[in-house]
Coordinates of C-alpha atoms and ligand atoms in Angstrom, one line a residue:
X1 CA 4.2 29.0 -2.9
X2 CA 1.2 27.7 -4.5
X3 CA 2.1 29.1 -8.1
X4 CA 6.1 26.9 -6.6
X5 CA 4.2 23.8 -5.9
X6 CA 2.3 23.3 -9.5
X7 CA 5.7 24.2 -11.1
X8 CA 6.9 21.8 -9.7
X9 CA 4.4 19.6 -10.3
X10 CA 4.5 20.2 -14.3
X11 CA 8.5 19.0 -14.0
X12 CA 7.3 15.7 -12.2
X13 CA 4.6 15.0 -14.3
X14 CA 6.6 15.6 -17.4
X15 CA 8.9 13.0 -16.3
X16 CA 6.3 10.7 -15.3
X17 CA 4.6 10.9 -18.7
X18 CA 7.8 10.1 -21.0
X19 CA 8.0 7.3 -18.1
X20 CA 5.6 5.5 -18.9
X21 CA 5.5 6.2 -22.6
X22 CA 6.4 3.7 -24.8
X23 CA 6.8 4.2 -28.6
X24 CA 5.1 0.8 -29.9
X25 CA 6.9 -1.8 -32.2
X26 CA 10.0 0.5 -31.6
X27 CA 13.5 -2.0 -32.7
X28 CA 16.9 -1.0 -32.1
X29 CA 19.3 -2.9 -33.6
X30 CA 21.2 -5.5 -31.6
X31 CA 23.4 -3.7 -29.2
X32 CA 26.8 -4.5 -27.9
X33 CA 25.6 -7.6 -25.4
X34 CA 28.2 -7.1 -23.0
X35 CA 26.6 -8.4 -20.1
X36 CA 26.3 -12.2 -18.5
X37 CA 22.6 -14.0 -18.8
X38 CA 21.8 -12.3 -22.2
X39 CA 19.5 -14.4 -23.7
X40 CA 18.2 -14.8 -27.8
X41 CA 15.9 -12.4 -28.2
X42 CA 12.9 -11.5 -30.9
X43 CA 12.1 -7.7 -29.2
X44 CA 14.8 -5.0 -28.0
X45 CA 14.0 -1.5 -26.4
X46 CA 16.0 1.1 -24.8
X47 CA 16.1 2.1 -21.3
X48 CA 17.4 6.0 -20.1
X49 CA 18.1 6.9 -16.8
X50 CA 18.6 10.0 -15.2
X51 CA 19.4 10.1 -11.6
X52 CA 19.7 13.6 -11.6
X53 CA 16.0 14.1 -12.5
X54 CA 14.5 13.4 -9.4
X55 CA 10.3 12.7 -8.7
X56 CA 10.4 12.8 -5.3
X57 CA 11.5 10.8 -2.2
X58 CA 9.8 7.3 -1.9
X59 CA 8.5 7.2 1.6
X60 CA 8.9 4.8 3.6
X61 CA 5.4 4.1 4.2
X62 CA 3.8 2.8 1.0
X63 CA 4.9 -0.6 1.9
X64 CA 1.9 -0.9 4.3
X65 CA -0.5 -3.9 4.6
X66 CA -4.1 -4.0 5.9
X67 CA -5.9 -6.4 8.0
X68 CA -9.4 -6.5 8.5
X69 CA -12.0 -8.7 10.3
X70 CA -13.3 -9.8 7.0
X71 CA -13.4 -13.9 6.6
X72 CA -10.1 -15.5 7.8
X73 CA -7.9 -12.4 7.4
X74 CA -8.1 -11.5 11.3
X75 CA -9.4 -14.2 13.0
X76 CA -7.7 -17.2 11.7
X77 CA -5.3 -15.8 9.7
X78 CA -3.0 -13.7 11.7
X79 CA -4.8 -14.5 15.2
X80 CA -6.0 -18.0 16.2
X81 CA -6.1 -19.0 19.7
X82 CA -5.7 -22.6 20.7
X83 CA -3.5 -23.6 17.5
X84 CA -0.4 -25.3 18.0
X85 CA 0.7 -23.0 15.1
X86 CA 0.3 -20.1 17.5
X87 CA 2.0 -18.5 20.0
X88 CA 0.6 -17.3 23.9
X89 CA -0.7 -14.6 22.4
X90 CA -2.5 -16.2 19.7
X91 CA -0.2 -15.2 16.6
X92 CA -0.1 -17.8 14.4
X93 CA 3.7 -18.1 14.4
X94 CA 3.9 -19.3 11.0
X95 CA 1.6 -16.6 9.5
X96 CA 3.7 -13.7 11.1
X97 CA 7.0 -15.2 10.0
X98 CA 6.2 -14.7 6.5
X99 CA 4.5 -11.1 7.0
X100 CA 7.9 -10.4 8.9
X101 CA 9.6 -11.5 5.9
X102 CA 7.5 -8.4 3.9
X103 CA 8.3 -6.1 6.9
X104 CA 5.6 -3.9 6.1
X105 CA 6.4 -0.7 7.9
X106 CA 2.8 0.6 8.6
X107 CA -0.2 -2.0 9.1
X108 CA -3.6 -0.6 8.7
X109 CA -6.7 -2.1 11.0
X110 CA -9.6 -2.9 11.6
X111 CA -11.3 -2.1 8.3
X112 CA -12.2 -1.2 5.2
X113 CA -15.4 -1.7 5.4
X114 CA -15.3 -3.0 8.9
X115 CA -14.7 -0.2 10.8
X116 CA -18.0 1.0 9.9
X117 CA -19.9 -1.3 12.5
X118 CA -16.8 -1.6 15.1
X119 CA -16.7 -0.5 18.7
X120 CA -13.2 -0.4 19.9
X121 CA -14.1 -0.7 23.7
X122 CA -15.7 -4.0 22.7
X123 CA -12.4 -5.3 22.1
X124 CA -10.4 -4.2 25.7
X125 CA -10.5 -5.8 28.6
X126 CA -10.3 -9.3 30.5
X127 CA -11.2 -12.0 27.1
X128 CA -14.1 -13.7 28.6
X129 CA -15.9 -10.4 29.1
X130 CA -15.7 -8.8 25.7
X131 CA -19.2 -8.7 23.5
X132 CA -19.7 -10.8 20.3
X133 CA -21.2 -9.2 18.1
X134 CA -22.9 -10.0 14.4
X135 CA -20.3 -9.1 11.8
X136 CA -22.8 -7.1 10.2
X137 CA -20.7 -6.5 6.9
X138 CA -18.9 -9.4 6.0
X139 CA -21.3 -12.3 8.2
X140 CA -20.9 -14.5 10.5
X141 CA -20.4 -13.5 14.0
X142 CA -16.9 -11.2 15.6
X143 CA -15.7 -12.5 19.2
X144 CA -13.8 -9.4 19.7
X145 CA -10.8 -11.4 21.0
X146 CA -8.1 -9.4 19.0
X147 CA -9.0 -5.7 19.7
X148 CA -6.8 -2.7 20.0
X149 CA -4.1 -3.6 22.6
X150 CA -3.6 -7.0 20.4
X151 CA -3.2 -5.5 17.3
X152 CA -0.6 -3.1 18.7
X153 CA 1.5 -6.0 20.0
X154 CA 1.4 -7.6 16.6
X155 CA 2.5 -4.1 15.2
X156 CA 4.7 -4.5 17.4
X157 CA 5.9 -8.1 16.6
X158 CA 5.5 -7.2 13.2
X159 CA 7.8 -4.3 13.4
X160 CA 5.2 -1.8 11.8
X161 CA 3.5 1.6 12.6
X162 CA -0.2 0.8 13.6
X163 CA -2.4 3.4 11.5
X164 CA -6.0 3.1 12.8
X165 CA -9.8 3.8 11.4
X166 CA -12.0 5.2 13.2
X167 CA -16.3 4.1 12.9
X168 CA -17.7 7.7 11.6
X169 CA -20.6 5.6 10.3
X170 CA -22.5 4.3 13.5
X171 CA -19.5 6.1 16.0
X172 CA -19.4 9.1 17.2
X173 CA -16.8 11.8 17.3
X174 CA -16.9 11.3 20.9
X175 CA -15.5 7.7 20.9
X176 CA -12.9 8.3 18.2
X177 CA -11.8 10.4 20.3
X178 CA -11.9 8.5 23.6
X179 CA -9.7 5.4 21.4
X180 CA -7.2 8.1 20.7
X181 CA -7.2 9.1 24.7
X182 CA -7.0 5.1 25.2
X183 CA -4.1 4.5 23.0
X184 CA -2.2 7.6 23.2
X185 CA -3.0 9.4 26.5
X186 CA -0.8 9.6 29.5
X187 CA -2.5 11.6 31.9
X188 CA -4.3 10.3 35.2
X189 CA -7.7 10.1 33.0
X190 CA -10.3 7.7 32.5
X191 CA -9.4 5.7 29.3
X192 CA -5.5 6.4 29.9
X193 CA -6.1 4.7 32.7
X194 CA -8.0 2.1 31.5
X195 CA -5.4 1.4 29.2
X196 CA -3.3 0.7 32.3
X197 CA -5.5 -1.2 34.1
X198 CA -5.4 -3.6 31.0
X199 CA -1.7 -4.3 31.4
X200 CA -0.2 -1.1 29.2
X201 CA 1.4 1.4 31.0
X202 CA 3.4 2.7 28.2
X203 CA 1.1 4.8 25.7
X204 CA 0.4 2.6 22.4
X205 CA 1.9 6.2 20.6
X206 CA -0.7 5.5 17.3
X207 CA 0.2 8.2 15.4
X208 CA -2.1 7.6 11.9
X209 CA -6.0 7.6 12.2
X210 CA -8.5 6.9 9.1
X211 CA -11.2 9.0 9.4
X212 CA -13.8 6.6 8.2
X213 CA -13.4 4.3 5.1
X214 CA -14.9 4.9 1.3
X215 CA -17.7 7.4 3.3
X216 CA -19.2 7.9 -0.2
X217 CA -20.4 4.4 -0.2
X218 CA -24.0 3.8 0.8
X219 CA -24.5 0.2 0.3
X220 CA -21.9 -0.2 3.2
X221 CA -24.0 0.9 6.1
X222 CA -22.7 4.3 4.9
X223 CA -24.8 7.6 6.1
X224 CA -22.1 10.2 5.0
X225 CA -22.6 9.8 1.1
X226 CA -22.9 13.6 0.7
X227 CA -19.2 15.5 0.4
X228 CA -20.4 18.7 2.7
X229 CA -22.1 16.4 5.2
X230 CA -18.6 14.2 5.6
X231 CA -16.3 17.2 5.7
X232 CA -18.9 19.2 8.5
X233 CA -18.8 15.1 10.6
X234 CA -14.9 14.7 9.7
X235 CA -14.2 18.4 11.0
X236 CA -15.8 17.3 14.5
X237 CA -13.8 14.1 14.5
X238 CA -10.9 16.0 13.5
X239 CA -10.8 18.4 16.4
X240 CA -12.1 16.2 19.0
X241 CA -9.4 13.4 18.4
X242 CA -6.4 16.2 18.0
X243 CA -7.3 17.3 21.2
X244 CA -6.3 14.6 22.6
X245 CA -3.1 14.6 21.2
X246 CA -2.4 17.1 18.5
X247 CA 0.8 14.8 17.4
X248 CA -1.6 12.7 15.6
X249 CA -1.7 12.6 11.7
X250 CA -4.9 12.2 9.7
X251 CA -5.9 10.4 6.7
X252 CA -9.1 11.7 4.9
X253 CA -11.4 9.4 3.3
X254 CA -11.5 10.6 -0.8
X255 CA -13.3 8.7 -3.3
X256 CA -13.3 8.0 -7.5
X257 CA -15.6 11.2 -7.2
X258 CA -14.1 14.3 -8.3
X259 CA -16.6 16.5 -7.0
X260 CA -16.3 14.5 -3.3
X261 CA -12.5 15.0 -3.6
X262 CA -12.4 18.7 -4.3
X263 CA -15.5 19.4 -2.3
X264 CA -13.8 17.4 1.1
X265 CA -10.4 18.7 0.5
X266 CA -11.5 22.9 0.7
X267 CA -12.9 22.1 3.7
X268 CA -10.6 19.8 5.5
X269 CA -7.4 20.3 3.9
X270 CA -5.7 21.9 6.9
X271 CA -6.3 18.9 8.6
X272 CA -5.6 16.6 5.7
X273 CA -2.0 15.2 6.3
X274 CA -3.4 12.2 4.1
X275 CA -5.9 12.3 1.4
X276 CA -6.9 8.3 0.5
X277 CA -7.3 6.4 -2.6
X278 CA -8.5 3.2 -3.0
X279 CA -7.9 0.9 -6.3
X280 CA -8.1 -2.5 -7.0
X281 CA -7.6 -3.7 -10.5
X282 CA -9.3 -7.0 -12.1
X283 CA -6.9 -9.9 -13.4
X284 CA -9.4 -11.6 -16.4
X285 CA -6.3 -11.2 -18.9
X286 CA -3.1 -9.2 -19.3
X287 CA -5.2 -6.3 -21.1
X288 CA -7.8 -6.1 -18.4
X289 CA -4.6 -6.2 -15.6
X290 CA -2.0 -4.2 -16.7
X291 CA -4.7 -1.4 -18.5
X292 CA -5.8 -1.2 -14.5
X293 CA -2.6 -0.5 -13.2
X294 CA -2.0 2.1 -16.1
X295 CA -5.3 4.0 -14.9
X296 CA -4.0 4.0 -11.5
X297 CA -0.9 5.7 -12.8
X298 CA -3.1 8.0 -14.9
X299 CA -5.8 9.0 -11.5
X300 CA -2.1 9.7 -9.4
X301 CA -1.7 12.0 -11.7
X302 CA -5.0 13.4 -11.8
X303 CA -4.8 13.5 -8.2
X304 CA -1.5 15.2 -8.0
X305 CA -3.2 18.1 -10.0
X306 CA -5.8 18.0 -7.5
X307 CA -3.6 17.9 -4.3
X308 CA -1.3 20.8 -6.2
X309 CA -4.5 23.4 -5.8
X310 CA -3.6 23.4 -2.0
X311 CA -0.8 25.4 -0.1
X312 CA 2.4 23.2 0.7
X313 CA 2.0 25.1 4.4
X314 CA -1.6 25.7 6.1
X315 CA -0.5 29.8 7.5
X316 CA -3.7 31.1 8.7
X317 CA -5.0 28.7 11.3
X318 CA -6.6 29.9 14.4
X319 CA -4.8 29.7 17.6
X320 CA -8.6 28.7 19.0
X321 CA -7.8 25.1 17.8
X322 CA -5.5 24.2 20.2
X323 CA -3.9 22.0 18.3
X324 CA -1.5 22.4 15.2
X325 CA -2.6 22.4 11.4
X326 CA -0.8 20.1 9.3
X327 CA 3.0 20.4 8.7
X328 CA 3.8 19.4 4.8
X329 CA 1.8 19.1 1.9
X330 CA -1.1 16.9 1.4
X331 CA -0.2 13.5 0.3
X332 CA -2.1 10.8 -1.1
X333 CA -2.7 7.6 0.9
X334 CA -3.2 4.5 -1.4
X335 CA -4.5 2.6 1.5
X336 CA -6.0 0.2 -0.3
X337 CA -5.0 -1.6 -3.6
X338 CA -4.6 -4.9 -4.9
X339 CA -5.8 -6.9 -7.0
X340 CA -9.8 -8.4 -6.8
X341 CA -11.9 -10.2 -9.1
X342 CA -15.0 -9.3 -7.4
X343 CA -17.4 -11.9 -7.0
X344 CA -16.1 -13.9 -9.8
X345 CA -14.4 -16.6 -7.8
X346 CA -17.9 -18.4 -7.9
X347 CA -17.9 -18.5 -4.0
X348 CA -20.4 -15.6 -3.5
X349 CA -20.1 -15.9 0.8
X350 CA -16.6 -14.4 0.2
X351 CA -17.7 -11.8 -2.7
X352 CA -14.4 -13.2 -4.9
X353 CA -12.3 -12.1 -1.9
X354 CA -10.3 -15.7 -1.3
X355 CA -7.8 -15.0 -4.3
X356 CA -5.6 -17.0 -5.6
X357 CA -3.1 -15.4 -7.2
X358 CA -1.5 -16.5 -10.6
X359 CA 2.1 -15.2 -11.9
X360 CA 0.4 -12.5 -14.3
X361 CA -0.8 -10.9 -10.7
X362 CA 2.8 -11.0 -9.8
X363 CA 3.6 -9.0 -13.1
X364 CA 0.3 -6.7 -12.2
X365 CA 1.9 -6.1 -8.6
X366 CA 5.0 -5.2 -9.6
X367 CA 4.0 -2.8 -12.6
X368 CA 1.8 -1.0 -9.8
X369 CA 4.4 -0.8 -7.8
X370 CA 6.7 0.8 -10.8
X371 CA 3.8 3.2 -10.5
X372 CA 4.2 4.4 -7.1
X373 CA 7.6 4.9 -7.6
X374 CA 6.6 7.2 -10.6
X375 CA 4.4 9.1 -8.3
X376 CA 6.8 8.9 -5.5
X377 CA 6.3 12.9 -5.2
X378 CA 2.8 12.7 -4.0
X379 CA 1.9 9.7 -2.4
X380 CA 2.7 9.6 1.3
X381 CA 1.8 5.8 2.4
X382 CA 0.1 2.9 0.3
X383 CA -1.2 -0.4 2.1
X384 CA -1.8 -3.4 0.4
X385 CA -5.2 -5.4 1.2
X386 CA -4.7 -7.4 2.6
X387 CA -2.3 -9.4 4.3
X388 CA -3.5 -12.9 5.2
X389 CA -6.4 -14.9 3.2
X390 CA -8.6 -12.1 1.9
X391 CA -6.8 -10.8 -1.0
X392 CA -3.8 -11.4 0.2
X393 CA -0.4 -12.4 -0.5
X394 CA -0.2 -14.7 2.1
X395 CA -2.4 -17.9 2.8
X396 CA -3.3 -20.1 5.5
X397 CA -5.7 -23.0 6.7
X398 CA -5.5 -24.6 9.7
X399 CA -2.4 -27.0 9.2
X400 CA 0.2 -24.9 7.2
X401 CA 0.8 -21.3 5.3
X402 CA 1.9 -20.3 2.3
X403 CA 3.4 -17.6 0.3
X404 CA 1.2 -16.7 -3.2
X405 CA 2.8 -15.9 -6.2
X406 CA 2.5 -12.0 -5.4
X407 CA 4.7 -12.0 -2.3
X408 CA 7.5 -12.1 -3.9
X409 CA 7.7 -8.4 -5.9
X410 CA 6.5 -7.2 -2.8
X411 CA 9.6 -8.6 -0.9
X412 CA 12.0 -7.7 -3.2
X413 CA 10.9 -4.0 -4.1
X414 CA 10.9 -3.4 -0.4
X415 CA 14.0 -4.7 0.4
X416 CA 15.6 -3.1 -2.6
X417 CA 14.5 0.2 -4.0
X418 CA 16.2 3.1 -3.0
X419 CA 15.0 6.2 -0.9
X420 CA 14.4 8.6 -4.3
X421 CA 12.6 7.8 -7.0
X422 CA 14.1 9.4 -10.2
X423 CA 13.5 9.8 -13.8
X424 CA 13.4 6.4 -16.3
X425 CA 12.2 6.2 -19.5
X426 CA 11.6 3.2 -21.6
X427 CA 10.7 2.8 -25.9
X428 CA 10.3 -0.6 -26.7
X429 CA 7.6 -3.1 -28.3
X430 CA 4.3 -3.0 -27.2
X431 CA 2.7 -5.9 -25.6
X432 CA 0.7 -8.6 -27.9
X433 CA -2.9 -8.0 -28.9
X434 CA -3.2 -4.5 -29.9
X435 CA -3.5 -2.7 -26.2
X436 CA -0.9 -0.3 -26.9
X437 CA 0.2 -0.9 -23.4
X438 CA 4.6 -1.5 -23.1
X439 CA 5.7 -5.0 -22.6
X440 CA 8.3 -3.3 -20.3
X441 CA 7.1 -1.3 -17.5
X442 CA 10.1 0.5 -15.5
X443 CA 10.9 2.8 -12.4
X444 CA 13.9 4.0 -11.2
X445 CA 15.3 4.9 -7.8
X446 CA 18.5 6.1 -5.7
X447 CA 19.3 4.9 -2.4
X448 CA 21.3 8.2 -1.3
X449 CA 23.2 6.0 1.7
X450 CA 24.9 3.9 -0.7
X451 CA 25.0 5.4 -4.2
X452 CA 22.7 2.5 -5.8
X453 CA 20.8 3.0 -8.1
X454 CA 17.7 0.2 -8.5
X455 CA 16.4 -0.2 -11.7
X456 CA 12.9 -2.1 -12.1
X457 CA 11.8 -3.7 -14.8
X458 CA 9.0 -5.8 -15.4
X459 CA 8.6 -7.8 -18.6
X460 CA 5.0 -9.0 -19.3
X461 CA 5.5 -10.1 -22.9
X462 CA 4.3 -13.5 -22.9
X463 CA 6.8 -15.3 -25.0
X464 CA 9.4 -12.9 -26.2
X465 CA 12.8 -12.3 -23.9
X466 CA 13.3 -8.1 -24.7
X467 CA 16.9 -7.1 -24.8
X468 CA 17.6 -3.2 -23.3
X469 CA 20.3 -1.3 -23.4
X470 CA 20.5 1.0 -20.8
X471 CA 21.8 4.5 -21.2
X472 CA 22.3 7.1 -18.7
X473 CA 21.9 10.5 -19.0
X474 CA 24.6 12.7 -17.0
X475 CA 26.0 10.3 -14.0
X476 CA 26.3 6.6 -15.1
X477 CA 25.7 4.0 -13.2
X478 CA 27.7 0.8 -14.8
X479 CA 28.9 -1.4 -12.1
X480 CA 26.1 -4.3 -11.4
X481 CA 26.3 -5.0 -7.7
X482 CA 23.7 -7.6 -8.0
X483 CA 20.6 -8.5 -9.8
X484 CA 17.5 -10.2 -8.6
X485 CA 15.0 -11.6 -11.1
X486 CA 11.6 -13.5 -10.6
X487 CA 10.1 -15.9 -13.1
X488 CA 7.5 -18.4 -13.1
X489 CA 7.0 -21.7 -15.6
X490 CA 3.5 -20.1 -17.3
X491 CA 1.3 -17.1 -16.2
X492 CA -1.5 -19.2 -14.7
X493 CA 1.2 -20.6 -12.2
X494 CA 0.4 -20.5 -8.6
X495 CA 1.1 -21.9 -5.2
X496 CA -1.1 -23.8 -3.4
X497 CA -2.3 -24.6 0.1
X498 CA -2.7 -28.2 -1.3
X499 CA 0.6 -28.4 -1.8
X500 CA 2.3 -25.9 1.0
X501 CA 5.8 -27.6 -0.1
X502 CA 6.5 -26.3 -3.7
X503 CA 7.2 -23.3 -5.3
X504 CA 6.5 -22.5 -8.5
X505 CA 8.4 -18.8 -8.5
X506 CA 12.0 -19.3 -9.8
X507 CA 14.1 -16.5 -7.8
X508 CA 17.5 -15.9 -9.4
X509 CA 20.4 -13.7 -7.8
X510 CA 23.3 -12.9 -10.0
X511 CA 27.0 -11.2 -8.7
X512 CA 27.9 -8.3 -9.6
X513 CA 29.7 -7.2 -12.9
X514 CA 31.9 -3.6 -14.4
X515 CA 30.7 -2.1 -17.6
X516 CA 27.5 -3.1 -17.6
X517 CA 25.2 -1.5 -20.8
X518 CA 22.3 -4.3 -21.7
X519 CA 20.2 -7.2 -20.5
X520 CA 18.2 -9.4 -22.2
X521 CA 14.6 -9.6 -19.6
X522 CA 13.0 -13.3 -20.0
X523 CA 9.2 -13.0 -21.2
X524 CA 6.9 -12.5 -17.7
X525 CA 9.8 -11.4 -15.7
X526 CA 10.6 -9.2 -12.7
X527 CA 14.0 -7.6 -12.7
X528 CA 15.6 -4.8 -9.8
X529 CA 19.2 -4.4 -11.4
X530 CA 21.3 -2.7 -8.5
X531 CA 23.7 -0.4 -10.1
X532 CA 26.5 1.3 -8.7
Ligands
AHR601 O1 -10.3 -4.9 1.0 C1 -11.8 -5.3 1.3 C2 -13.0 -4.0 1.0 O2 -12.6 -3.4 -0.1 C3 -13.0 -3.0 2.6 O3 -13.2 -3.4 3.1 C4 -13.2 -2.2 1.8 O4 -12.9 -0.5 2.1 C5 -13.3 -1.8 -0.1 O5 -14.2 -1.9 -0.3

């Protein structure tokens, strides 16, 4: 089984390597530019799609979001009781409406680092009896008015599966298991009954549970920096939590350190449905941002090789555990990803987390989504950090809320990508400046139900349109059913709460066409071409 998986990885790794390669400076003769919307151009490229070379199914869970009790993400972001903009639950209606446009299938909570000081029982029951605590991690005070039941209600309103991270730093395995009982218990037991008493007779059915967060990070109240220590503790958490509900799926804390990852996986892989990876990029300039995303792509490749060392199925698992092991390969959970210039905004109190995103960042996000598709075979879930106000696609203040420019690629890819990632290779020019990073970043996906192939292309060149010929190996998809194109007037274009009704992103949809062979991608653009 292991050998078979390794062989599969070798094939898909090869597909991915070719897919991300660009032969720098390649120029093709001007091709027959048959399609509408072609512009004059200085550069050209060749995109080759092979729909029969399948990388893997794209998990719907890769389009998730994350909320944390940090700044105005939860309090004053998704939740603002007393505001005229909020509903009777205290949920900001305008924010929820925008979040629904993003349609995240998964929502992670309560942290992040905050989970290391969070005690879930502070946030249940009558609101006026809830304990107010200092937010020791991020500063300020936590009034615990938005707790487990509010989180679940928010998920239901959003149409997202809840994903809860448990406290392994200042909490215990028993506390975490009691949380599972509170959420999922159906028996005549204390915590299940407490949920009923609090008004929720039906179980919350929380399937995804994270065992800690960045547990190697010593400055963050972390106490489990030694991987063998983490592994031993996490086993205890896993056992007690799975005994409460054998159907839950666990996310094990990984990190950037290879020794940690291998050690932890060796011990915990029988119960590791997912293995967590966090990746933030800086966006000082295009090279830093797009280079960071390329680094993410390489890290996924490395992680894929590591995960392939573990069997697809666990065959020997003592029955005395009284719960089953994982029932498929260990998948990656990229449960924090995004763009964070960490402390460079000059606002130290928020550690630079109150990011205003520019159009350059949106190009980075689209490239990132391409990287997730190119690594669909190993990625089981991903949650963008975060949803509102904190490194977020949505900003709000007391009066209004806006979509940041990064909102649009997130929305577009979620709406129009297929459910299988397939091979797409691109040969074309590099970005100016000697970085050798390709100007075009490409991925392709196939929707098996509608036989639609979505070709996603980001032209990151700051000034040049790039005309690409689109060639198919095997089945050709030549009927352009629809095209979606995002552009903005400049790389530093952004939306702002100061003028909440102005919008800098130009969104273009163009209609169908047969014999589609080529397209000229405008500079600094994101295009999704739906082909049949
Ligand atoms: O998303 C902000 C913080 O970044 C999270 O709390 C932590 O997990 C990560 O380091």
